[in-house]
Amino acid sequence: MHRLRSIFLLLTLLFLPALSGGVGDTYAQKRTSTTRRSSSSKTSTTRKKTTTKTVDKKTQLRNEKEATVKARKASQLQAAQLGKNIKANLDSVLILDNRIGKQRVSIDSLGKEINTLSTDIVRLTNELDTLQANLEMRKQHYAKALVHMRQNRTLQSKMMFIFSANNFSQLVRRFRYMREYSTFQKAQAAIIHEQQIEIKKKQNELLESKARLEANRTAMKQQQIHMEEMKSSCQVKVNYLNKNLTVVQQQIKVLQQKEASLDAEIERVIQEEIAAARRAEAERQRKLEEARKKQEAAARERARKLAEAKAAQERARRAAAEAEAKRKAAEAARKAAKSEAEKAAAKAAEEEAKAAEAAAKAEVKAADAEVKVASKEEKEGAKADRKAEKATIWTSNEADVKLSKSFTSNKGHLPMPITGSYQVVGHYGRYSPPGLSAVVLENKGIDIRGQQGAQARAIFDGEVSKIFSYSGRYIVMLRHGSYLSVYSGLSSVSVSQGQKVSTKSVLGTIGTNSDGNYVLQFQLRHESAHLNPEQWVR
């Protein structure tokens, strides 16, 4: 027993380290496994947290980007709306300023008429007082005369007055006096009646003048109130523009760049037209010079032919005279011949001289015919040359000169280049809108705003010299002699290049600008020199 216990202890001692190591390893493995699980759990948790943070960051960035885009769009819309408001207010200021100017002119006109009516009322009152005083005096005289006539109204009294004359001459004078006195009384009655009518007329005129004066005063007060309202409205818009002055100046700068680009295009086309006109004039002058040289050459040729024909005529006449002299000499020799042989020779010489004379006369006749033909050609050619020269001068210069003079004589009376109601929203030259001294506008023409369906129309007779498009709109140029009118901003055109047009002829339909308004940009030039259209149209 004791021995078994010893063996067990020995075995225990032998196997205890192995057992102890196995247990420790197991424990360590368990601990390592636990640690790994803990680390894995921690890593997973950390990864989840990192992933969550990454997702939150992307969402935040995306939201920020969307917010930025929305803010930018909102800012753009706000800027666009501000730009529209500024443009609308600027146009309104110009329109109101134009209306205020017209209203002021109307008020001044009413003021002048009121002053004239006041003067007329004073004059009529004085005339009425004078007429009434004169009437009252005539009535008194007439009443006295009636009393006197009533006292001596019997025929017996009249007859006694006449026949109580001292002599016949006095009797005649008294008779004439009675007759003239009766006529005078009738005339006085008629004058009194006419003066009563005149007084009534003056009273009516006075009442009408007073009524018109009162109506004008009322209208003047209403127009003054309306003008003050427009001034107040204009001041509100001016204040708004001054508040956004930076944006106003930026927008005006953009608009002026667009207008400068349009003006440059118009200027280019006009310069091309002028250059083409100069080339055409040079070509016309060249052709005229060629025609003149041809005419001179033809005239010289005709003169040469005529001179040659006259020289031949002179030679033929001299030859005919010589032949006639020879014939006469041969005839005289034949008559003087005595022998038969001499007579035969003289007769032969005479026949030969007659033949030569006949031939010479035929040559004279032919030369006369040639001279006549050459003279006729010379006259007809000279007449044709004068006619051609006159026609060339008229067609090339006189028509344009006449049209230019007619255009100039109508300055200030030309019609507006737009149909329907309109407002001038842009004036010519450099100027500042009222209340906006820091804003400077510049225009080569005038801007006219019309209604939907408004059409551009010719301001005078002329010819369509050019039609071209720019930024989706059409531009029509008319030539009136040496003057040019330019119509810009048309959505469609109803004329063709080279077409003759008359005053108020429709050229096309006015389109909308970037603000949606129907605006015609109108320019007027004397060749390349700019003119103020407001001084030419009424």
PDB file of C-alpha atoms in Angstrom, residues 399-401 403-404 407 461-463 479-484 526-527:
ATOM      1  CA  ALA A 399     -32.741 114.067-108.229  1.00  0.00           C
ATOM      2  CA  ASP A 400     -30.634 113.595-105.082  1.00  0.00           C
ATOM      3  CA  VAL A 401     -30.206 117.331-104.626  1.00  0.00           C
ATOM      4  CA  LEU A 403     -34.789 115.108-102.514  1.00  0.00           C
ATOM      5  CA  SER A 404     -32.178 116.370-100.033  1.00  0.00           C
ATOM      6  CA  PHE A 407     -35.982 116.528 -96.725  1.00  0.00           C
ATOM      7  CA  ASP A 461     -39.789 109.437 -99.340  1.00  0.00           C
ATOM      8  CA  GLY A 462     -36.687 107.431-100.146  1.00  0.00           C
ATOM      9  CA  GLU A 463     -35.140 104.139-101.191  1.00  0.00           C
ATOM     10  CA  ARG A 479     -31.669 106.829 -98.189  1.00  0.00           C
ATOM     11  CA  HIS A 480     -33.299 110.239 -98.695  1.00  0.00           C
ATOM     12  CA  GLY A 481     -30.867 111.908-101.067  1.00  0.00           C
ATOM     13  CA  SER A 482     -27.793 112.574 -98.937  1.00  0.00           C
ATOM     14  CA  TYR A 483     -29.661 111.717 -95.696  1.00  0.00           C
ATOM     15  CA  LEU A 484     -30.005 108.269 -94.068  1.00  0.00           C
ATOM     16  CA  HIS A 526     -26.356 113.130 -93.007  1.00  0.00           C
ATOM     17  CA  GLU A 527     -24.042 110.631 -94.683  1.00  0.00           C
TER      18      GLU A 527
END
